[in-house]
């Protein structure tokens, strides 16, 4: 439930009042039914009319109480919704009792809904709300490893991936190529594409699909860097890195095989071209990731990464300031051998032949110090 004004009754109070009002209305309904059963034939028509009126109010009161129970379990509902239900249940309970001719004890429940909370109760309620929020935040941090802002960012990225990944026309094989490129060990040599066992060792390693690698490079997801001995290293471009992260977030948007991926790309480009050959050529090419998607994506930062970054920045600040950390008092150096303190002010001075000599500029400079 969401927060309401501090002076309004708590959700627990509203639920309890709604239940009690429904119970009182049901009791009045029973009284009206008993009156009909024990009545004479002359008064029976009037009592039946009363019974139906009482029963209608009892049903309404029970409905308000049931709705309050339902809304209390819905986090999106405001607390004012419970107050509305409780007031409605009390009103119908009072009318049921009045129609049944019994004492309107339900009217007392209105006072509980109208009573203003004391300052102590408001403070206790606010403390409980903050405590519940802190506990929920701790649970979500433990489950996700991220703070609230980065969890929101992760949810936005997941929504972004649902719309962007199917438009890429990729299979799981395209993702594996980009994952190999992200390691910095994807290279091309002698017409073959491989993932080296170690970075910088451009020989051997696991073979990688040359066709998919070429398609990703042509679409701008991979960049090529020439190194010695005819070796070309392939790395993911910024667009390729974003596309890889989105594909990991929404693997359901990948296609089962190359045929299904081609057919999906063909269906999207068929309307742009008239000639069949142009349609096929366009479908064979991988589309680039939309610029708007690249701009919108922001990688969430985990709590562990935040702590590591803070430690690194603190170390850099310490080094940049010559080892001094702002806010930390540097202890005074201990008195070296051959030094002493002035008995008047406690400042350090050097001793000459066992006699304390104040430093230059000392107020006692030039004066004879007491033995």
Tab-separated table of N, CA and C in Angstrom, residues 188-355:
chain	number	residue	atom	x	y	z
A	188	UNK	N	41.460	-13.539	-37.272
A	188	UNK	CA	41.352	-14.159	-38.596
A	188	UNK	C	42.749	-14.320	-39.175
A	189	UNK	N	43.008	-15.512	-39.669
A	189	UNK	CA	44.336	-15.791	-40.245
A	189	UNK	C	44.195	-16.897	-41.288
A	190	UNK	N	44.795	-16.649	-42.455
A	190	UNK	CA	44.756	-17.633	-43.544
A	190	UNK	C	43.325	-18.024	-43.895
A	191	UNK	N	42.422	-17.050	-43.881
A	191	UNK	CA	41.050	-17.299	-44.287
A	191	UNK	C	40.193	-17.985	-43.242
A	192	UNK	N	40.711	-18.267	-42.072
A	192	UNK	CA	39.955	-18.899	-41.008
A	192	UNK	C	39.809	-17.943	-39.822
A	193	UNK	N	38.686	-18.101	-39.127
A	193	UNK	CA	38.412	-17.293	-37.938
A	193	UNK	C	38.454	-18.217	-36.726
A	194	UNK	N	39.227	-17.833	-35.727
A	194	UNK	CA	39.381	-18.663	-34.532
A	194	UNK	C	39.369	-17.791	-33.280
A	195	UNK	N	39.127	-18.473	-32.164
A	195	UNK	CA	39.265	-17.833	-30.861
A	195	UNK	C	40.510	-18.401	-30.204
A	196	UNK	N	41.525	-17.565	-30.028
A	196	UNK	CA	42.799	-18.020	-29.487
A	196	UNK	C	42.646	-18.456	-28.040
A	197	UNK	N	43.510	-19.364	-27.642
A	197	UNK	CA	43.477	-19.837	-26.255
A	197	UNK	C	43.923	-18.736	-25.302
A	198	UNK	N	44.864	-17.889	-25.748
A	198	UNK	CA	45.357	-16.782	-24.933
A	198	UNK	C	45.445	-15.535	-25.807
A	199	UNK	N	45.246	-14.405	-25.173
A	199	UNK	CA	45.357	-13.149	-25.908
A	199	UNK	C	46.814	-12.918	-26.299
A	200	UNK	N	47.015	-12.575	-27.563
A	200	UNK	CA	48.359	-12.343	-28.058
A	200	UNK	C	48.987	-13.553	-28.709
A	201	UNK	N	48.397	-14.715	-28.527
A	201	UNK	CA	48.887	-15.934	-29.168
A	201	UNK	C	47.978	-16.236	-30.345
A	202	UNK	N	48.364	-15.749	-31.523
A	202	UNK	CA	47.492	-15.825	-32.695
A	202	UNK	C	47.778	-17.072	-33.519
A	203	UNK	N	47.557	-18.205	-32.890
A	203	UNK	CA	47.683	-19.477	-33.594
A	203	UNK	C	46.829	-20.505	-32.866
A	204	UNK	N	46.176	-21.381	-33.644
A	204	UNK	CA	45.334	-22.409	-33.049
A	204	UNK	C	44.096	-21.816	-32.410
A	205	UNK	N	43.466	-22.610	-31.561
A	205	UNK	CA	42.263	-22.170	-30.879
A	205	UNK	C	41.001	-22.736	-31.516
A	206	UNK	N	39.882	-22.403	-30.950
A	206	UNK	CA	38.596	-22.925	-31.405
A	206	UNK	C	38.145	-22.199	-32.669
A	207	UNK	N	37.637	-22.969	-33.636
A	207	UNK	CA	37.158	-22.368	-34.873
A	207	UNK	C	35.827	-21.672	-34.641
A	208	UNK	N	35.628	-20.549	-35.312
A	208	UNK	CA	34.423	-19.738	-35.215
A	208	UNK	C	33.858	-19.555	-36.618
A	209	UNK	N	32.526	-19.482	-36.719
A	209	UNK	CA	31.867	-19.357	-38.022
A	209	UNK	C	32.382	-18.129	-38.775
A	210	UNK	N	32.959	-18.368	-39.938
A	210	UNK	CA	33.484	-17.270	-40.752
A	210	UNK	C	32.343	-16.447	-41.329
A	211	UNK	N	31.258	-17.128	-41.780
A	211	UNK	CA	30.145	-16.420	-42.395
A	211	UNK	C	29.478	-15.466	-41.403
A	212	UNK	N	29.217	-15.951	-40.203
A	212	UNK	CA	28.579	-15.086	-39.201
A	212	UNK	C	29.506	-13.937	-38.819
A	213	UNK	N	30.790	-14.224	-38.734
A	213	UNK	CA	31.749	-13.170	-38.398
A	213	UNK	C	31.757	-12.082	-39.470
A	214	UNK	N	31.754	-12.502	-40.727
A	214	UNK	CA	31.738	-11.522	-41.827
A	214	UNK	C	30.444	-10.709	-41.819
A	215	UNK	N	29.319	-11.372	-41.562
A	215	UNK	CA	28.037	-10.657	-41.529
A	215	UNK	C	28.013	-9.622	-40.401
A	216	UNK	N	28.515	-9.993	-39.248
A	216	UNK	CA	28.537	-9.059	-38.121
A	216	UNK	C	29.489	-7.892	-38.381
A	217	UNK	N	30.607	-8.181	-39.047
A	217	UNK	CA	31.543	-7.105	-39.378
A	217	UNK	C	30.934	-6.157	-40.404
A	218	UNK	N	30.251	-6.711	-41.408
A	218	UNK	CA	29.639	-5.869	-42.438
A	218	UNK	C	28.542	-4.983	-41.865
A	219	UNK	N	27.854	-5.460	-40.829
A	219	UNK	CA	26.776	-4.680	-40.232
A	219	UNK	C	27.285	-3.666	-39.207
A	220	UNK	N	28.580	-3.727	-38.877
A	220	UNK	CA	29.143	-2.749	-37.947
A	220	UNK	C	29.204	-3.209	-36.505
A	221	UNK	N	28.981	-4.497	-36.257
A	221	UNK	CA	29.060	-5.008	-34.886
A	221	UNK	C	30.484	-5.398	-34.500
A	222	UNK	N	31.338	-5.603	-35.490
A	222	UNK	CA	32.727	-5.971	-35.252
A	222	UNK	C	33.644	-5.004	-35.971
A	223	UNK	N	34.789	-4.742	-35.371
A	223	UNK	CA	35.823	-3.923	-35.991
A	223	UNK	C	37.087	-4.769	-36.113
A	224	UNK	N	37.895	-4.476	-37.140
A	224	UNK	CA	39.088	-5.269	-37.438
A	224	UNK	C	40.328	-4.427	-37.218
A	225	UNK	N	41.327	-5.051	-36.570
A	225	UNK	CA	42.627	-4.418	-36.363
A	225	UNK	C	43.697	-5.344	-36.908
A	226	UNK	N	44.539	-4.832	-37.805
A	226	UNK	CA	45.615	-5.634	-38.388
A	226	UNK	C	46.798	-5.683	-37.445
A	227	UNK	N	47.310	-6.882	-37.237
A	227	UNK	CA	48.525	-7.071	-36.451
A	227	UNK	C	49.555	-7.770	-37.326
A	228	UNK	N	50.677	-8.192	-36.745
A	228	UNK	CA	51.783	-8.751	-37.534
A	228	UNK	C	51.410	-10.094	-38.154
A	229	UNK	N	52.148	-10.436	-39.199
A	229	UNK	CA	52.060	-11.748	-39.856
A	229	UNK	C	50.678	-12.023	-40.445
A	230	UNK	N	50.013	-10.999	-40.953
A	230	UNK	CA	48.745	-11.193	-41.634
A	230	UNK	C	47.592	-11.567	-40.722
A	231	UNK	N	47.738	-11.330	-39.442
A	231	UNK	CA	46.676	-11.638	-38.485
A	231	UNK	C	45.789	-10.409	-38.322
A	232	UNK	N	44.483	-10.641	-38.340
A	232	UNK	CA	43.504	-9.566	-38.125
A	232	UNK	C	42.697	-9.907	-36.877
A	233	UNK	N	42.726	-9.019	-35.903
A	233	UNK	CA	41.996	-9.216	-34.652
A	233	UNK	C	40.648	-8.518	-34.757
A	234	UNK	N	39.589	-9.222	-34.356
A	234	UNK	CA	38.236	-8.671	-34.426
A	234	UNK	C	37.737	-8.393	-33.013
A	235	UNK	N	37.273	-7.183	-32.809
A	235	UNK	CA	36.747	-6.778	-31.505
A	235	UNK	C	35.346	-6.196	-31.689
A	236	UNK	N	34.560	-6.257	-30.632
A	236	UNK	CA	33.196	-5.729	-30.695
A	236	UNK	C	33.219	-4.211	-30.672
A	237	UNK	N	32.448	-3.607	-31.563
A	237	UNK	CA	32.289	-2.155	-31.557
A	237	UNK	C	31.331	-1.768	-30.422
A	238	UNK	N	31.218	-0.481	-30.093
A	238	UNK	CA	30.227	-0.082	-29.080
A	238	UNK	C	28.825	-0.565	-29.398
A	239	UNK	N	28.437	-0.516	-30.682
A	239	UNK	CA	27.124	-1.036	-31.064
A	239	UNK	C	27.059	-2.537	-30.852
A	240	UNK	N	28.152	-3.243	-31.150
A	240	UNK	CA	28.186	-4.682	-30.946
A	240	UNK	C	28.101	-5.054	-29.484
A	241	UNK	N	28.722	-4.271	-28.616
A	241	UNK	CA	28.656	-4.545	-27.183
A	241	UNK	C	27.242	-4.371	-26.659
A	242	UNK	N	26.565	-3.316	-27.114
A	242	UNK	CA	25.185	-3.094	-26.684
A	242	UNK	C	24.284	-4.209	-27.198
A	243	UNK	N	24.459	-4.588	-28.458
A	243	UNK	CA	23.633	-5.653	-29.031
A	243	UNK	C	23.844	-6.967	-28.285
A	244	UNK	N	25.069	-7.256	-27.901
A	244	UNK	CA	25.353	-8.478	-27.154
A	244	UNK	C	24.657	-8.468	-25.801
A	245	UNK	N	24.717	-7.347	-25.090
A	245	UNK	CA	24.064	-7.263	-23.785
A	245	UNK	C	22.552	-7.416	-23.918
A	246	UNK	N	21.968	-6.812	-24.946
A	246	UNK	CA	20.524	-6.929	-25.142
A	246	UNK	C	20.135	-8.365	-25.486
A	247	UNK	N	20.949	-9.031	-26.305
A	247	UNK	CA	20.650	-10.418	-26.667
A	247	UNK	C	20.731	-11.325	-25.447
A	248	UNK	N	21.627	-11.033	-24.532
A	248	UNK	CA	21.716	-11.817	-23.298
A	248	UNK	C	20.501	-11.574	-22.408
A	249	UNK	N	19.987	-10.351	-22.438
A	249	UNK	CA	18.817	-10.040	-21.621
A	249	UNK	C	17.546	-10.687	-22.169
A	250	UNK	N	17.474	-10.845	-23.485
A	250	UNK	CA	16.254	-11.376	-24.096
A	250	UNK	C	16.611	-12.473	-25.102
A	251	UNK	N	17.093	-13.623	-24.625
A	251	UNK	CA	17.454	-14.704	-25.562
A	251	UNK	C	16.251	-15.243	-26.324
A	252	UNK	N	15.031	-15.016	-25.817
A	252	UNK	CA	13.854	-15.486	-26.537
A	252	UNK	C	13.684	-14.771	-27.863
A	253	UNK	N	14.333	-13.621	-28.039
A	253	UNK	CA	14.236	-12.891	-29.297
A	253	UNK	C	15.156	-13.422	-30.383
A	254	UNK	N	16.019	-14.398	-30.038
A	254	UNK	CA	16.890	-15.012	-31.042
A	254	UNK	C	16.114	-16.089	-31.803
A	255	UNK	N	16.561	-16.361	-33.032
A	255	UNK	CA	15.864	-17.346	-33.866
A	255	UNK	C	16.545	-18.702	-33.755
A	256	UNK	N	15.759	-19.732	-33.987
A	256	UNK	CA	16.223	-21.099	-33.736
A	256	UNK	C	17.360	-21.505	-34.657
A	257	UNK	N	17.329	-21.063	-35.899
A	257	UNK	CA	18.366	-21.438	-36.862
A	257	UNK	C	18.508	-20.322	-37.891
A	258	UNK	N	19.484	-20.497	-38.794
A	258	UNK	CA	19.753	-19.464	-39.793
A	258	UNK	C	18.585	-19.280	-40.761
A	259	UNK	N	17.879	-20.355	-41.053
A	259	UNK	CA	16.743	-20.258	-41.971
A	259	UNK	C	15.631	-19.399	-41.376
A	260	UNK	N	15.303	-19.651	-40.120
A	260	UNK	CA	14.254	-18.864	-39.475
A	260	UNK	C	14.669	-17.397	-39.356
A	261	UNK	N	15.953	-17.149	-39.075
A	261	UNK	CA	16.433	-15.772	-38.982
A	261	UNK	C	16.352	-15.077	-40.337
A	262	UNK	N	16.721	-15.801	-41.403
A	262	UNK	CA	16.654	-15.214	-42.745
A	262	UNK	C	15.212	-14.892	-43.122
A	263	UNK	N	14.296	-15.798	-42.838
A	263	UNK	CA	12.900	-15.561	-43.174
A	263	UNK	C	12.340	-14.353	-42.415
A	264	UNK	N	12.749	-14.189	-41.176
A	264	UNK	CA	12.286	-13.031	-40.409
A	264	UNK	C	12.833	-11.736	-40.997
A	265	UNK	N	14.105	-11.732	-41.395
A	265	UNK	CA	14.671	-10.534	-42.017
A	265	UNK	C	14.021	-10.269	-43.364
A	266	UNK	N	13.738	-11.334	-44.104
A	266	UNK	CA	13.098	-11.175	-45.417
A	266	UNK	C	11.713	-10.561	-45.274
A	267	UNK	N	10.960	-10.984	-44.265
A	267	UNK	CA	9.614	-10.447	-44.071
A	267	UNK	C	9.643	-8.957	-43.769
A	268	UNK	N	10.726	-8.500	-43.135
A	268	UNK	CA	10.791	-7.071	-42.786
A	268	UNK	C	11.258	-6.211	-43.949
A	269	UNK	N	12.072	-6.757	-44.852
A	269	UNK	CA	12.620	-5.929	-45.946
A	269	UNK	C	11.865	-6.113	-47.253
A	270	UNK	N	10.944	-7.085	-47.302
A	270	UNK	CA	10.279	-7.378	-48.578
A	270	UNK	C	9.507	-6.189	-49.122
A	271	UNK	N	8.911	-5.397	-48.255
A	271	UNK	CA	8.098	-4.271	-48.708
A	271	UNK	C	8.941	-3.104	-49.227
A	272	UNK	N	10.232	-3.113	-48.925
A	272	UNK	CA	11.075	-1.982	-49.343
A	272	UNK	C	11.587	-2.132	-50.772
A	273	UNK	N	11.559	-3.345	-51.294
A	273	UNK	CA	12.133	-3.602	-52.618
A	273	UNK	C	11.090	-4.260	-53.529
A	274	UNK	N	11.240	-4.024	-54.811
A	274	UNK	CA	10.316	-4.606	-55.788
A	274	UNK	C	10.890	-5.867	-56.408
A	275	UNK	N	12.180	-5.846	-56.744
A	275	UNK	CA	12.797	-7.001	-57.376
A	275	UNK	C	13.113	-8.077	-56.345
A	276	UNK	N	12.938	-9.336	-56.733
A	276	UNK	CA	13.159	-10.454	-55.836
A	276	UNK	C	14.624	-10.527	-55.401
A	277	UNK	N	15.539	-10.269	-56.362
A	277	UNK	CA	16.960	-10.326	-56.019
A	277	UNK	C	17.319	-9.285	-54.967
A	278	UNK	N	16.727	-8.095	-55.076
A	278	UNK	CA	16.995	-7.049	-54.088
A	278	UNK	C	16.464	-7.452	-52.708
A	279	UNK	N	15.323	-8.106	-52.715
A	279	UNK	CA	14.765	-8.551	-51.439
A	279	UNK	C	15.667	-9.578	-50.773
A	280	UNK	N	16.161	-10.522	-51.581
A	280	UNK	CA	17.027	-11.558	-51.024
A	280	UNK	C	18.340	-10.979	-50.521
A	281	UNK	N	18.921	-10.086	-51.317
A	281	UNK	CA	20.181	-9.469	-50.890
A	281	UNK	C	20.014	-8.703	-49.579
A	282	UNK	N	18.913	-7.983	-49.460
A	282	UNK	CA	18.672	-7.224	-48.228
A	282	UNK	C	18.446	-8.159	-47.048
A	283	UNK	N	17.783	-9.291	-47.295
A	283	UNK	CA	17.513	-10.230	-46.204
A	283	UNK	C	18.776	-10.944	-45.753
A	284	UNK	N	19.751	-11.131	-46.644
A	284	UNK	CA	21.008	-11.781	-46.257
A	284	UNK	C	21.868	-10.869	-45.381
A	285	UNK	N	21.686	-9.565	-45.502
A	285	UNK	CA	22.487	-8.632	-44.705
A	285	UNK	C	21.860	-8.447	-43.315
A	286	UNK	N	22.698	-8.424	-42.300
A	286	UNK	CA	22.210	-8.170	-40.946
A	286	UNK	C	21.938	-6.680	-40.786
A	287	UNK	N	20.803	-6.311	-40.234
A	287	UNK	CA	20.543	-4.887	-40.003
A	287	UNK	C	21.343	-4.379	-38.805
A	288	UNK	N	21.691	-3.115	-38.854
A	288	UNK	CA	22.391	-2.498	-37.726
A	288	UNK	C	21.404	-2.228	-36.590
A	289	UNK	N	21.927	-2.121	-35.390
A	289	UNK	CA	21.087	-1.768	-34.246
A	289	UNK	C	20.714	-0.296	-34.348
A	290	UNK	N	19.464	0.003	-34.095
A	290	UNK	CA	19.011	1.392	-34.215
A	290	UNK	C	19.798	2.309	-33.288
A	291	UNK	N	20.104	3.508	-33.762
A	291	UNK	CA	20.907	4.447	-32.965
A	291	UNK	C	20.213	4.824	-31.667
A	292	UNK	N	18.881	4.935	-31.747
A	292	UNK	CA	18.153	5.277	-30.532
A	292	UNK	C	18.308	4.228	-29.458
A	293	UNK	N	18.365	2.961	-29.848
A	293	UNK	CA	18.552	1.877	-28.884
A	293	UNK	C	19.940	1.948	-28.266
A	294	UNK	N	20.940	2.228	-29.088
A	294	UNK	CA	22.313	2.337	-28.573
A	294	UNK	C	22.417	3.472	-27.570
A	295	UNK	N	21.745	4.580	-27.855
A	295	UNK	CA	21.808	5.729	-26.937
A	295	UNK	C	21.058	5.446	-25.629
A	296	UNK	N	19.963	4.705	-25.717
A	296	UNK	CA	19.151	4.473	-24.528
A	296	UNK	C	19.770	3.450	-23.577
A	297	UNK	N	20.517	2.517	-24.127
A	297	UNK	CA	21.055	1.456	-23.268
A	297	UNK	C	22.152	2.002	-22.361
A	298	UNK	N	22.060	1.672	-21.097
A	298	UNK	CA	23.100	1.991	-20.118
A	298	UNK	C	23.298	0.772	-19.232
A	299	UNK	N	24.508	0.317	-19.134
A	299	UNK	CA	24.778	-0.895	-18.363
A	299	UNK	C	24.644	-0.624	-16.869
A	300	UNK	N	23.860	-1.447	-16.154
A	300	UNK	CA	23.752	-1.262	-14.704
A	300	UNK	C	25.076	-1.580	-14.023
A	301	UNK	N	25.290	-0.941	-12.888
A	301	UNK	CA	26.513	-1.140	-12.109
A	301	UNK	C	26.144	-1.837	-10.815
A	302	UNK	N	26.795	-2.941	-10.513
A	302	UNK	CA	26.490	-3.693	-9.300
A	302	UNK	C	27.110	-3.005	-8.085
A	303	UNK	N	26.675	-3.428	-6.909
A	303	UNK	CA	27.220	-2.869	-5.665
A	303	UNK	C	28.696	-3.197	-5.520
A	304	UNK	N	29.081	-4.390	-5.937
A	304	UNK	CA	30.499	-4.776	-5.860
A	304	UNK	C	31.336	-3.877	-6.755
A	305	UNK	N	30.833	-3.592	-7.948
A	305	UNK	CA	31.570	-2.708	-8.861
A	305	UNK	C	31.639	-1.290	-8.314
A	306	UNK	N	30.584	-0.830	-7.670
A	306	UNK	CA	30.604	0.506	-7.073
A	306	UNK	C	31.647	0.595	-5.959
A	307	UNK	N	31.711	-0.455	-5.123
A	307	UNK	CA	32.701	-0.445	-4.050
A	307	UNK	C	34.122	-0.471	-4.602
A	308	UNK	N	34.346	-1.283	-5.637
A	308	UNK	CA	35.678	-1.340	-6.238
A	308	UNK	C	36.062	0.002	-6.855
A	309	UNK	N	35.104	0.655	-7.507
A	309	UNK	CA	35.386	1.958	-8.114
A	309	UNK	C	35.680	3.008	-7.044
A	310	UNK	N	34.918	2.984	-5.943
A	310	UNK	CA	35.154	3.939	-4.862
A	310	UNK	C	36.536	3.737	-4.252
A	311	UNK	N	36.947	2.469	-4.068
A	311	UNK	CA	38.273	2.196	-3.520
A	311	UNK	C	39.362	2.665	-4.476
A	312	UNK	N	39.142	2.449	-5.777
A	312	UNK	CA	40.129	2.874	-6.765
A	312	UNK	C	40.242	4.398	-6.808
A	313	UNK	N	39.100	5.087	-6.762
A	313	UNK	CA	39.140	6.552	-6.775
A	313	UNK	C	39.788	7.102	-5.515
A	314	UNK	N	39.549	6.455	-4.372
A	314	UNK	CA	40.184	6.910	-3.133
A	314	UNK	C	41.692	6.751	-3.201
A	315	UNK	N	42.143	5.631	-3.789
A	315	UNK	CA	43.577	5.409	-3.925
A	315	UNK	C	44.200	6.430	-4.864
A	316	UNK	N	43.495	6.743	-5.969
A	316	UNK	CA	44.022	7.745	-6.909
A	316	UNK	C	44.074	9.123	-6.271
A	317	UNK	N	43.067	9.449	-5.458
A	317	UNK	CA	43.062	10.734	-4.775
A	317	UNK	C	44.214	10.813	-3.775
A	318	UNK	N	44.466	9.710	-3.086
A	318	UNK	CA	45.562	9.676	-2.118
A	318	UNK	C	46.897	9.916	-2.818
A	319	UNK	N	47.081	9.237	-3.957
A	319	UNK	CA	48.331	9.416	-4.681
A	319	UNK	C	48.440	10.814	-5.266
A	320	UNK	N	47.320	11.350	-5.776
A	320	UNK	CA	47.353	12.678	-6.374
A	320	UNK	C	47.636	13.784	-5.381
A	321	UNK	N	47.318	13.541	-4.114
A	321	UNK	CA	47.557	14.552	-3.089
A	321	UNK	C	48.806	14.245	-2.266
A	322	UNK	N	49.670	13.440	-2.829
A	322	UNK	CA	50.922	13.157	-2.158
A	322	UNK	C	50.781	12.258	-0.947
A	323	UNK	N	49.760	11.443	-0.937
A	323	UNK	CA	49.585	10.522	0.182
A	323	UNK	C	48.730	11.056	1.296
A	324	UNK	N	48.221	12.287	1.159
A	324	UNK	CA	47.383	12.864	2.202
A	324	UNK	C	45.918	12.687	1.836
A	325	UNK	N	45.143	12.164	2.765
A	325	UNK	CA	43.718	11.967	2.545
A	325	UNK	C	42.946	13.091	3.220
A	326	UNK	N	42.098	13.834	2.494
A	326	UNK	CA	41.345	14.930	3.112
A	326	UNK	C	40.504	14.433	4.270
A	327	UNK	N	40.512	15.226	5.353
A	327	UNK	CA	39.701	14.885	6.508
A	327	UNK	C	40.390	13.992	7.516
A	328	UNK	N	41.570	13.489	7.176
A	328	UNK	CA	42.312	12.633	8.094
A	328	UNK	C	43.484	13.422	8.641
A	329	UNK	N	43.520	13.581	9.931
A	329	UNK	CA	44.576	14.370	10.566
A	329	UNK	C	45.876	13.580	10.567
A	330	UNK	N	46.932	14.201	10.097
A	330	UNK	CA	48.236	13.556	10.053
A	330	UNK	C	48.895	13.738	11.416
A	331	UNK	N	49.294	12.651	12.075
A	331	UNK	CA	49.911	12.791	13.402
A	331	UNK	C	51.238	13.520	13.320
A	332	UNK	N	51.517	14.300	14.364
A	332	UNK	CA	52.779	15.030	14.418
A	332	UNK	C	53.933	14.055	14.574
A	333	UNK	N	55.054	14.313	13.925
A	333	UNK	CA	56.194	13.390	14.035
A	333	UNK	C	56.740	13.372	15.448
A	334	UNK	N	57.208	12.202	15.841
A	334	UNK	CA	57.785	12.080	17.184
A	334	UNK	C	59.078	12.871	17.267
A	335	UNK	N	59.395	13.339	18.468
A	335	UNK	CA	60.609	14.130	18.664
A	335	UNK	C	61.833	13.278	18.405
A	336	UNK	N	62.706	13.787	17.536
A	336	UNK	CA	63.913	13.047	17.205
A	336	UNK	C	64.939	13.201	18.325
A	337	UNK	N	65.921	12.320	18.266
A	337	UNK	CA	66.985	12.395	19.262
A	337	UNK	C	67.722	13.715	19.127
A	338	UNK	N	67.976	14.369	20.259
A	338	UNK	CA	68.634	15.669	20.217
A	338	UNK	C	67.657	16.806	20.141
A	339	UNK	N	66.349	16.513	20.364
A	339	UNK	CA	65.351	17.578	20.368
A	339	UNK	C	64.605	17.536	21.678
A	340	UNK	N	63.933	18.616	21.986
A	340	UNK	CA	63.137	18.687	23.203
A	340	UNK	C	61.973	19.621	23.004
A	341	UNK	N	61.151	19.845	24.023
A	341	UNK	CA	60.004	20.741	23.958
A	341	UNK	C	60.237	21.943	24.856
A	342	UNK	N	59.711	23.070	24.403
A	342	UNK	CA	59.791	24.290	25.201
A	342	UNK	C	58.906	24.117	26.438
A	343	UNK	N	59.376	24.349	27.630
A	343	UNK	CA	58.546	24.168	28.831
A	343	UNK	C	57.392	25.150	28.907
A	344	UNK	N	57.438	26.240	28.137
A	344	UNK	CA	56.354	27.240	28.190
A	344	UNK	C	55.225	26.895	27.233
A	345	UNK	N	55.582	26.650	25.946
A	345	UNK	CA	54.552	26.441	24.926
A	345	UNK	C	54.520	25.042	24.360
A	346	UNK	N	55.507	24.213	24.655
A	346	UNK	CA	55.489	22.842	24.191
A	346	UNK	C	56.001	22.654	22.787
A	347	UNK	N	56.490	23.723	22.108
A	347	UNK	CA	57.017	23.558	20.760
A	347	UNK	C	58.360	22.855	20.802
A	348	UNK	N	58.628	22.117	19.684
A	348	UNK	CA	59.894	21.420	19.603
A	348	UNK	C	61.031	22.412	19.358
A	349	UNK	N	62.178	22.138	19.890
A	349	UNK	CA	63.382	22.903	19.616
A	349	UNK	C	64.584	21.989	19.712
A	350	UNK	N	65.678	22.405	19.202
A	350	UNK	CA	66.887	21.580	19.250
A	350	UNK	C	67.667	21.924	20.498
A	351	UNK	N	68.430	20.972	20.945
A	351	UNK	CA	69.269	21.213	22.123
A	351	UNK	C	70.705	21.387	21.673
A	352	UNK	N	71.343	22.359	22.228
A	352	UNK	CA	72.751	22.623	21.939
A	352	UNK	C	73.507	22.480	23.253
A	353	UNK	N	74.325	21.479	23.299
A	353	UNK	CA	75.093	21.201	24.516
A	353	UNK	C	74.176	21.030	25.708
A	354	UNK	N	73.024	20.357	25.457
A	354	UNK	CA	72.109	20.076	26.557
A	354	UNK	C	71.196	21.215	26.896
A	355	UNK	N	71.313	22.370	26.197
A	355	UNK	CA	70.454	23.523	26.470
A	355	UNK	C	69.439	23.640	25.334
